[in-house]
mmCIF file of C-alpha atoms and ligand atoms in Angstrom:
data_model
loop_
_atom_site.group_PDB
_atom_site.id
_atom_site.type_symbol
_atom_site.label_atom_id
_atom_site.label_comp_id
_atom_site.label_asym_id
_atom_site.label_seq_id
_atom_site.Cartn_x
_atom_site.Cartn_y
_atom_site.Cartn_z
ATOM 1 C CA MET J 714 12.898 -17.487 12.887
ATOM 2 C CA LYS J 715 15.454 -14.881 12.593
ATOM 3 C CA LYS J 716 14.864 -12.029 14.206
ATOM 4 C CA ALA J 717 14.464 -8.475 12.627
ATOM 5 C CA ALA J 718 16.890 -5.961 13.075
ATOM 6 C CA THR J 719 15.207 -2.791 14.311
ATOM 7 C CA ARG J 720 16.461 0.395 12.564
ATOM 8 C CA ASN J 721 15.717 3.897 13.757
ATOM 9 C CA LEU J 722 14.628 5.947 10.934
ATOM 10 C CA PRO J 723 16.231 3.853 7.998
ATOM 11 C CA TRP J 724 13.843 5.849 5.712
ATOM 12 C CA VAL J 725 14.544 9.175 4.112
ATOM 13 C CA SER J 726 13.361 12.052 6.138
ATOM 14 C CA VAL J 727 11.675 14.775 4.213
ATOM 15 C CA ASP J 728 11.224 16.751 7.278
ATOM 16 C CA ASP J 729 14.340 19.019 6.520
ATOM 17 C CA TYR J 730 12.983 19.644 2.868
ATOM 18 C CA LYS J 731 9.974 20.559 4.662
ATOM 19 C CA ARG J 732 11.812 23.167 6.671
ATOM 20 C CA SER J 733 14.199 24.642 4.052
ATOM 21 C CA THR J 734 11.624 25.056 1.121
ATOM 22 C CA GLY J 735 8.134 25.347 2.928
ATOM 23 C CA TRP J 736 8.043 21.814 1.448
ATOM 24 C CA VAL J 737 4.333 22.285 -0.450
ATOM 25 C CA THR J 738 5.984 24.827 -2.887
ATOM 26 C CA PRO J 739 6.910 22.657 -5.873
ATOM 27 C CA ASP J 740 10.686 23.255 -6.514
ATOM 28 C CA GLN J 741 11.427 25.124 -9.858
ATOM 29 C CA GLY J 742 11.716 22.602 -12.738
ATOM 30 C CA GLY J 743 10.496 19.834 -10.070
ATOM 31 C CA ALA J 744 14.030 18.294 -9.442
ATOM 32 C CA HIS J 745 13.347 17.489 -5.784
ATOM 33 C CA SER J 746 9.767 16.061 -6.670
ATOM 34 C CA ARG J 747 11.610 13.953 -9.155
ATOM 35 C CA ALA J 748 14.051 12.644 -6.815
ATOM 36 C CA TYR J 749 11.486 11.687 -4.466
ATOM 37 C CA CYS J 750 9.468 9.886 -7.257
ATOM 38 C CA GLU J 751 12.728 8.009 -8.021
ATOM 39 C CA MET J 752 13.640 6.887 -4.475
ATOM 40 C CA LEU J 753 10.014 5.732 -4.015
ATOM 41 C CA GLU J 754 10.200 3.812 -7.259
ATOM 42 C CA ARG J 755 13.426 2.061 -6.346
ATOM 43 C CA GLY J 756 11.850 0.999 -2.997
ATOM 44 C CA GLN J 757 12.711 3.728 -0.437
ATOM 45 C CA ILE J 758 10.121 4.601 2.038
ATOM 46 C CA LEU J 759 9.381 8.268 2.622
ATOM 47 C CA PHE J 760 8.940 9.373 6.060
ATOM 48 C CA PHE J 761 7.043 12.437 7.741
ATOM 49 C CA ARG J 762 7.328 13.168 11.718
ATOM 50 C CA GLU J 763 3.438 14.277 11.202
ATOM 51 C CA PRO J 764 0.865 14.555 8.581
ATOM 52 C CA PRO J 765 1.930 16.721 5.756
ATOM 53 C CA PHE J 766 -1.513 17.677 4.908
ATOM 54 C CA ASP J 767 -4.664 18.663 7.050
ATOM 55 C CA LEU J 768 -6.024 15.782 9.249
ATOM 56 C CA PRO J 769 -8.164 17.549 11.804
ATOM 57 C CA ALA J 770 -7.827 16.973 15.297
ATOM 58 C CA ASP J 771 -11.820 16.404 15.650
ATOM 59 C CA ASP J 772 -11.780 13.865 12.782
ATOM 60 C CA GLN J 773 -8.975 11.917 14.303
ATOM 61 C CA LYS J 774 -10.755 11.923 17.526
ATOM 62 C CA PHE J 775 -13.821 10.871 15.993
ATOM 63 C CA LEU J 776 -12.163 7.835 14.439
ATOM 64 C CA LEU J 777 -10.687 6.936 17.686
ATOM 65 C CA GLU J 778 -13.427 6.918 20.025
ATOM 66 C CA GLN J 779 -15.817 4.688 17.793
ATOM 67 C CA GLN J 780 -16.661 1.436 19.646
ATOM 68 C CA TRP J 781 -15.290 -0.229 16.569
ATOM 69 C CA SER J 782 -16.108 -3.901 18.094
ATOM 70 C CA GLU J 783 -19.878 -3.062 18.144
ATOM 71 C CA LEU J 784 -19.997 -1.432 14.738
ATOM 72 C CA ARG J 785 -20.312 -4.367 12.135
ATOM 73 C CA MET J 786 -17.164 -4.262 10.384
ATOM 74 C CA HIS J 787 -15.079 -6.224 7.675
ATOM 75 C CA LYS J 788 -11.358 -6.257 7.431
ATOM 76 C CA ASN J 789 -11.150 -2.520 7.462
ATOM 77 C CA VAL J 790 -13.268 0.289 6.610
ATOM 78 C CA SER J 791 -12.589 1.419 3.077
ATOM 79 C CA TYR J 792 -13.854 4.534 0.976
ATOM 80 C CA ARG J 793 -14.163 4.661 -2.721
ATOM 81 C CA PRO J 794 -13.450 8.222 -3.774
ATOM 82 C CA SER J 795 -14.382 7.881 -7.392
ATOM 83 C CA GLU J 796 -17.914 6.867 -6.051
ATOM 84 C CA ASP J 797 -17.977 8.473 -2.995
ATOM 85 C CA MET J 798 -18.720 5.098 -1.257
ATOM 86 C CA LEU J 799 -17.927 4.079 2.299
ATOM 87 C CA ARG J 800 -17.482 0.003 2.677
ATOM 88 C CA GLY J 801 -16.825 -2.796 5.446
ATOM 89 C CA VAL J 802 -18.960 -0.921 8.003
ATOM 90 C CA SER J 803 -22.500 -0.395 9.189
ATOM 91 C CA GLY J 804 -24.087 1.225 12.095
ATOM 92 C CA ASN J 805 -26.398 4.196 12.736
ATOM 93 C CA ARG J 806 -26.471 6.779 9.944
ATOM 94 C CA GLU J 807 -25.409 9.663 11.697
ATOM 95 C CA THR J 808 -21.986 7.763 12.612
ATOM 96 C CA ILE J 809 -21.656 6.367 9.068
ATOM 97 C CA GLY J 810 -22.375 9.933 7.620
ATOM 98 C CA ARG J 811 -19.585 11.342 9.717
ATOM 99 C CA LEU J 812 -17.259 8.550 8.905
ATOM 100 C CA GLN J 813 -17.907 9.245 5.021
ATOM 101 C CA SER J 814 -17.249 12.952 5.330
ATOM 102 C CA ILE J 815 -13.901 12.398 7.228
ATOM 103 C CA MET J 816 -12.673 9.917 4.630
ATOM 104 C CA ARG J 817 -13.865 12.119 1.801
ATOM 105 C CA ASN J 818 -12.027 14.711 2.937
ATOM 106 C CA TYR J 819 -9.119 12.932 4.351
ATOM 107 C CA SER J 820 -8.658 11.258 0.634
ATOM 108 C CA ALA J 821 -9.051 14.991 -1.001
ATOM 109 C CA GLN J 822 -6.218 16.157 1.443
ATOM 110 C CA VAL J 823 -3.609 13.401 0.814
ATOM 111 C CA ALA J 824 -4.479 13.782 -3.088
ATOM 112 C CA ARG J 825 -3.982 17.528 -2.838
ATOM 113 C CA PHE J 826 -0.731 17.217 -1.185
ATOM 114 C CA LEU J 827 0.726 14.298 -3.297
ATOM 115 C CA GLY J 828 -0.035 16.421 -6.229
ATOM 116 C CA LYS J 829 2.194 19.017 -5.077
ATOM 117 C CA PHE J 830 4.980 16.944 -3.481
ATOM 118 C CA LEU J 831 5.131 14.197 -6.299
ATOM 119 C CA THR J 832 4.584 16.777 -9.335
ATOM 120 C CA PRO J 833 5.351 14.051 -12.178
ATOM 121 C CA TYR J 834 2.293 12.022 -11.097
ATOM 122 C CA ALA J 835 -0.096 14.894 -10.452
ATOM 123 C CA GLY J 836 -3.301 14.281 -11.824
ATOM 124 C CA LYS J 837 -2.273 11.369 -13.965
ATOM 125 C CA TRP J 838 -2.829 8.644 -11.360
ATOM 126 C CA ASN J 839 -6.009 6.571 -10.620
ATOM 127 C CA LEU J 840 -6.967 7.548 -7.361
ATOM 128 C CA ASP J 841 -7.680 4.154 -5.800
ATOM 129 C CA PHE J 842 -9.426 3.317 -2.477
ATOM 130 C CA ALA J 843 -8.596 4.717 0.982
ATOM 131 C CA SER J 844 -8.943 2.733 4.335
ATOM 132 C CA PHE J 845 -9.100 3.098 8.030
ATOM 133 C CA ARG J 846 -7.641 0.145 9.925
ATOM 134 C CA PRO J 847 -8.822 0.497 13.677
ATOM 135 C CA LEU J 848 -8.223 -3.096 14.722
ATOM 136 C CA GLU J 849 -5.251 -4.294 16.604
ATOM 137 C CA GLU J 850 -2.842 -5.999 13.935
ATOM 138 C CA GLU J 851 -1.202 -8.354 16.445
ATOM 139 C CA GLY J 852 -2.885 -11.630 16.882
ATOM 140 C CA ARG J 853 -5.613 -11.052 14.219
ATOM 141 C CA ASP J 854 -7.200 -14.120 13.031
ATOM 142 C CA LEU J 855 -7.324 -13.829 9.404
ATOM 143 C CA PRO J 856 -7.111 -16.620 6.741
ATOM 144 C CA LEU J 857 -3.422 -16.907 5.306
ATOM 145 C CA HIS J 858 -4.030 -15.136 2.253
ATOM 146 C CA LYS J 859 -5.297 -12.088 4.182
ATOM 147 C CA ARG J 860 -2.789 -12.218 6.910
ATOM 148 C CA ASN J 861 -0.828 -8.896 6.808
ATOM 149 C CA ASP J 862 1.738 -10.155 9.593
ATOM 150 C CA LEU J 863 3.321 -12.214 6.725
ATOM 151 C CA LEU J 864 5.686 -10.487 4.533
ATOM 152 C CA HIS J 865 4.280 -10.000 0.773
ATOM 153 C CA VAL J 866 3.843 -7.625 -1.991
ATOM 154 C CA ASP J 867 0.649 -6.060 -2.566
ATOM 155 C CA ALA J 868 -1.715 -6.979 -5.486
ATOM 156 C CA PHE J 869 -5.265 -6.405 -5.541
ATOM 157 C CA PRO J 870 -7.611 -9.443 -6.900
ATOM 158 C CA SER J 871 -10.634 -7.031 -7.844
ATOM 159 C CA ARG J 872 -8.354 -4.428 -9.278
ATOM 160 C CA PRO J 873 -5.830 -5.270 -11.823
ATOM 161 C CA THR J 874 -3.384 -2.430 -12.490
ATOM 162 C CA ARG J 875 -1.948 -3.457 -16.008
ATOM 163 C CA GLY J 876 1.734 -2.487 -15.078
ATOM 164 C CA ALA J 877 0.586 0.659 -12.944
ATOM 165 C CA ARG J 878 2.293 1.008 -9.571
ATOM 166 C CA ILE J 879 0.743 0.851 -6.310
ATOM 167 C CA LEU J 880 1.795 3.639 -4.164
ATOM 168 C CA ARG J 881 0.324 4.090 -0.599
ATOM 169 C CA VAL J 882 0.212 6.809 2.020
ATOM 170 C CA PHE J 883 -0.222 5.699 5.464
ATOM 171 C CA THR J 884 -0.766 7.869 8.857
ATOM 172 C CA ASN J 885 -0.324 6.181 12.281
ATOM 173 C CA LEU J 886 -3.349 7.753 13.963
ATOM 174 C CA ASN J 887 -2.630 5.713 17.545
ATOM 175 C CA PRO J 888 -1.974 8.427 20.099
ATOM 176 C CA LYS J 889 0.546 6.190 22.067
ATOM 177 C CA LYS J 890 1.662 3.301 19.970
ATOM 178 C CA PRO J 891 3.783 2.695 16.950
ATOM 179 C CA ARG J 892 2.718 0.984 13.907
ATOM 180 C CA VAL J 893 5.303 -1.800 13.630
ATOM 181 C CA TRP J 894 6.362 -2.912 9.997
ATOM 182 C CA GLN J 895 8.606 -5.581 8.870
ATOM 183 C CA THR J 896 10.473 -5.330 5.714
ATOM 184 C CA THR J 897 12.737 -7.312 3.436
ATOM 185 C CA GLU J 898 15.062 -7.399 0.453
ATOM 186 C CA GLY J 899 14.365 -5.520 -2.479
ATOM 187 C CA PHE J 900 11.894 -6.746 -5.340
ATOM 188 C CA GLU J 901 14.631 -7.774 -7.986
ATOM 189 C CA VAL J 902 16.221 -9.762 -5.275
ATOM 190 C CA LEU J 903 12.906 -11.679 -4.518
ATOM 191 C CA ALA J 904 11.797 -11.845 -8.099
ATOM 192 C CA ARG J 905 15.169 -13.601 -9.150
ATOM 193 C CA ARG J 906 14.888 -16.095 -6.150
ATOM 194 C CA TYR J 907 11.061 -16.825 -6.104
ATOM 195 C CA ALA J 908 9.607 -15.741 -9.400
ATOM 196 C CA GLY J 909 10.363 -19.054 -11.100
ATOM 197 C CA GLY J 910 8.974 -21.248 -8.268
ATOM 198 C CA ALA J 911 5.873 -19.091 -8.289
ATOM 199 C CA GLY J 912 5.312 -19.860 -11.627
ATOM 200 C CA LEU J 913 6.305 -16.798 -13.846
ATOM 201 C CA GLN J 914 7.072 -18.628 -16.917
ATOM 202 C CA ASP J 915 3.907 -20.368 -17.055
ATOM 203 C CA ILE J 916 1.845 -17.109 -16.501
ATOM 204 C CA ALA J 917 4.120 -15.180 -19.267
ATOM 205 C CA GLU J 918 3.370 -17.611 -21.621
ATOM 206 C CA ASP J 919 -0.297 -17.491 -20.670
ATOM 207 C CA ASN J 920 -0.582 -21.244 -20.431
ATOM 208 C CA SER J 921 -0.782 -21.875 -16.707
ATOM 209 C CA PHE J 922 -3.896 -23.664 -15.202
ATOM 210 C CA LEU J 923 -3.753 -20.761 -12.735
ATOM 211 C CA SER J 924 -4.475 -17.865 -15.343
ATOM 212 C CA ARG J 925 -7.428 -19.653 -16.438
ATOM 213 C CA THR J 926 -8.505 -20.355 -13.118
ATOM 214 C CA VAL J 927 -8.282 -16.555 -11.785
ATOM 215 C CA GLN J 928 -9.998 -15.740 -15.071
ATOM 216 C CA ASP J 929 -12.828 -18.055 -14.552
ATOM 217 C CA PHE J 930 -13.247 -17.074 -11.088
ATOM 218 C CA GLY J 931 -13.078 -13.095 -11.793
ATOM 219 C CA SER J 932 -15.992 -13.762 -14.409
ATOM 220 C CA LYS J 933 -18.171 -15.571 -11.819
ATOM 221 C CA LEU J 934 -17.599 -12.854 -9.548
ATOM 222 C CA GLY J 935 -18.367 -10.421 -12.135
ATOM 223 C CA PHE J 936 -14.828 -8.725 -12.226
ATOM 224 C CA GLY J 937 -14.632 -9.622 -15.879
ATOM 225 C CA VAL J 938 -11.449 -10.762 -17.552
ATOM 226 C CA ILE J 939 -10.940 -7.479 -19.629
ATOM 227 C CA GLY J 940 -7.782 -5.866 -18.335
ATOM 228 C CA ARG J 941 -6.115 -8.535 -16.392
ATOM 229 C CA THR J 942 -2.587 -8.868 -18.043
ATOM 230 C CA PRO J 943 -0.125 -11.501 -17.314
ATOM 231 C CA TYR J 944 1.622 -9.294 -14.963
ATOM 232 C CA ASP J 945 -1.526 -8.848 -12.910
ATOM 233 C CA MET J 946 -1.832 -12.551 -12.698
ATOM 234 C CA PHE J 947 1.572 -13.024 -11.629
ATOM 235 C CA MET J 948 1.321 -10.365 -8.899
ATOM 236 C CA LEU J 949 -1.437 -12.057 -7.258
ATOM 237 C CA ARG J 950 0.136 -15.408 -7.640
ATOM 238 C CA PHE J 951 3.483 -13.742 -5.923
ATOM 239 C CA HIS J 952 1.434 -12.272 -3.310
ATOM 240 C CA ASP J 953 -0.197 -15.620 -2.065
ATOM 241 C CA PHE J 954 3.049 -17.564 -2.943
ATOM 242 C CA LEU J 955 5.217 -15.386 -0.602
ATOM 243 C CA LYS J 956 2.536 -15.553 2.176
ATOM 244 C CA GLU J 957 2.543 -19.299 1.835
ATOM 245 C CA ASN J 958 6.268 -19.907 1.813
ATOM 246 C CA SER J 959 7.329 -20.701 5.546
ATOM 247 C CA GLU J 960 11.052 -21.236 4.424
ATOM 248 C CA PHE J 961 11.085 -17.554 2.992
ATOM 249 C CA GLN J 962 8.986 -16.179 6.038
ATOM 250 C CA ALA J 963 11.402 -17.838 8.359
ATOM 251 C CA SER J 964 14.671 -17.215 6.719
ATOM 252 C CA THR J 965 14.232 -14.073 4.800
ATOM 253 C CA PRO J 966 16.480 -11.096 6.524
ATOM 254 C CA LYS J 967 14.040 -8.759 8.201
ATOM 255 C CA THR J 968 14.283 -5.088 9.144
ATOM 256 C CA GLN J 969 11.917 -3.838 11.582
ATOM 257 C CA LEU J 970 10.274 -0.142 11.108
ATOM 258 C CA GLU J 971 8.512 1.431 14.060
ATOM 259 C CA PHE J 972 6.227 4.127 12.710
ATOM 260 C CA PRO J 973 5.597 6.414 15.854
ATOM 261 C CA PRO J 974 2.136 8.228 16.743
ATOM 262 C CA GLN J 975 1.346 10.774 13.913
ATOM 263 C CA ALA J 976 3.987 9.447 11.453
ATOM 264 C CA THR J 977 3.029 9.267 7.833
ATOM 265 C CA TRP J 978 4.934 7.227 5.350
ATOM 266 C CA MET J 979 4.646 6.655 1.465
ATOM 267 C CA VAL J 980 5.743 3.443 -0.043
ATOM 268 C CA PHE J 981 5.108 1.696 -3.516
ATOM 269 C CA THR J 982 4.007 -1.507 -1.632
ATOM 270 C CA ASP J 983 4.057 -3.561 -5.016
ATOM 271 C CA CYS J 984 7.841 -3.518 -4.540
ATOM 272 C CA VAL J 985 8.575 -3.310 -1.127
ATOM 273 C CA ALA J 986 7.603 -6.486 0.611
ATOM 274 C CA HIS J 987 5.934 -5.736 3.992
ATOM 275 C CA ALA J 988 4.298 -7.044 7.098
ATOM 276 C CA VAL J 989 2.365 -5.373 9.767
ATOM 277 C CA MET J 990 3.406 -6.818 13.289
ATOM 278 C CA SER J 991 1.367 -4.536 15.544
ATOM 279 C CA GLY J 992 -0.462 -1.283 15.503
ATOM 280 C CA GLN J 993 -3.932 0.064 15.736
ATOM 281 C CA TYR J 994 -5.361 2.677 13.680
ATOM 282 C CA ALA J 995 -4.033 3.646 10.836
ATOM 283 C CA ILE J 996 -5.319 5.605 7.962
ATOM 284 C CA GLU J 997 -4.211 4.994 4.281
ATOM 285 C CA GLN J 998 -4.686 5.880 0.601
ATOM 286 C CA THR J 999 -3.703 4.021 -2.377
ATOM 287 C CA PHE J 1000 -2.723 5.562 -5.623
ATOM 288 C CA LEU J 1001 -2.286 3.969 -8.924
ATOM 289 C CA ILE J 1002 0.483 5.337 -11.093
ATOM 290 C CA PRO J 1003 0.426 4.401 -14.730
ATOM 291 C CA PRO J 1004 3.515 2.953 -16.532
ATOM 292 C CA LYS J 1005 3.820 6.199 -18.755
ATOM 293 C CA VAL J 1006 4.416 8.415 -15.629
ATOM 294 C CA LEU J 1007 6.885 6.624 -13.894
ATOM 295 C CA VAL J 1008 10.428 8.379 -13.794
ATOM 296 C CA ALA J 1009 12.460 5.040 -13.393
ATOM 297 C CA PRO J 1010 10.190 2.516 -15.380
ATOM 298 C CA GLU J 1011 13.048 -0.056 -15.796
ATOM 299 C CA VAL J 1012 12.766 -0.650 -12.007
ATOM 300 C CA ALA J 1013 8.982 -1.112 -12.189
ATOM 301 C CA PRO J 1014 7.968 -4.771 -11.175
ATOM 302 C CA TYR J 1015 6.323 -5.305 -14.609
ATOM 303 C CA ARG J 1016 9.872 -4.507 -16.224
ATOM 304 C CA ILE J 1017 11.940 -6.419 -13.668
ATOM 305 C CA LEU J 1018 9.504 -9.783 -14.110
ATOM 306 C CA GLY J 1019 9.464 -9.025 -17.877
ATOM 307 C CA ASN J 1020 13.202 -9.203 -18.135
ATOM 308 C CA ILE J 1021 13.270 -12.406 -16.059
ATOM 309 C CA ALA J 1022 10.541 -14.151 -18.148
ATOM 310 C CA GLY J 1023 12.038 -13.003 -21.329
ATOM 311 C CA ARG J 1024 8.986 -11.375 -22.521
ATOM 312 C CA ALA J 1025 6.643 -8.553 -22.109
ATOM 313 C CA LEU J 1026 3.861 -8.946 -19.225
ATOM 314 C CA ILE J 1027 1.910 -6.050 -20.303
ATOM 315 C CA SER J 1028 0.487 -4.891 -23.601
HETATM 316 C C1 LIG D 1818 -0.460 -3.921 4.159
HETATM 317 O O1 LIG D 1818 0.003 -5.013 4.380
HETATM 318 O O2 LIG D 1818 -0.809 -3.777 3.181
HETATM 319 C C2 LIG D 1818 -1.038 -3.240 5.426
HETATM 320 C C3 LIG D 1818 -0.201 -2.517 6.120
HETATM 321 C C4 LIG D 1818 -0.957 -1.904 7.280
HETATM 322 O O3 LIG D 1818 -1.985 -1.842 7.679
HETATM 323 O O4 LIG D 1818 0.090 -1.323 8.146
HETATM 324 FE FE1 LIG D 1819 0.249 -5.145 1.999
#
């Protein structure tokens, strides 16, 4: 296994921007904002020393002091803003009610901030799930495809994006310990090296066994098949393929990122392969950014993969 090179702040710091402009005021004509969108779309991680939105100390304290091992919990606690629904945890009503209101407020605050910070996307996104991740990531015993300590790009089995990009905003709520990630080479490099082996051509031509299996599986679970494009099929396959590929996991060059307490970072996790190596207590909100509002659509994964396959993967 090749050792990861640890880099201090290899990402773009937006703190200077924050100091010089009051940061939440959109710049005239949105030039800064567009530049940030472009950096993100091209695979940069944008980093803030502390949350650039209101995240009340009392709420943080509540999240940290729950006995998470005693609350019945799934992989993470998730919150669906469109339905105002908390999932993945059960316990006494008062605790659940408070958790729900914390997640509701957190989700709204992040969305408000992002609308000002990344103006080209404002109001055009699909506000996806938020999550709270209270378990130590190091040594978690999860099935292979659910493991987050293996490098992967994100794709959601139950939520096809039809080319929309997955933008996630994370905050490390741990008061002492960093959240440690690894990343590797960019999407295009990985796609050119591995997409063929992962079955891109068959999926692009829609004659793969996998496409049919995923569709059958989807309809059994009641997701329906409507809306799943060859792009969605491939990204699900690529997520699994990268996690299954021990040669890739061992040999790909790795960069280690250590996000200190209170750090907040945003990243398109559909193009930045990532793994979380350790850390406990992160909160996160996901946004799906539709193709028509991207500022650099030419580097979107659906375009890169379409170029490799020689045909469009979304309609
Ligand atoms: C992920 O792989 O998407 C999880 C990252 C994290 O929890 O830090
Ligand atoms: Fe991920």
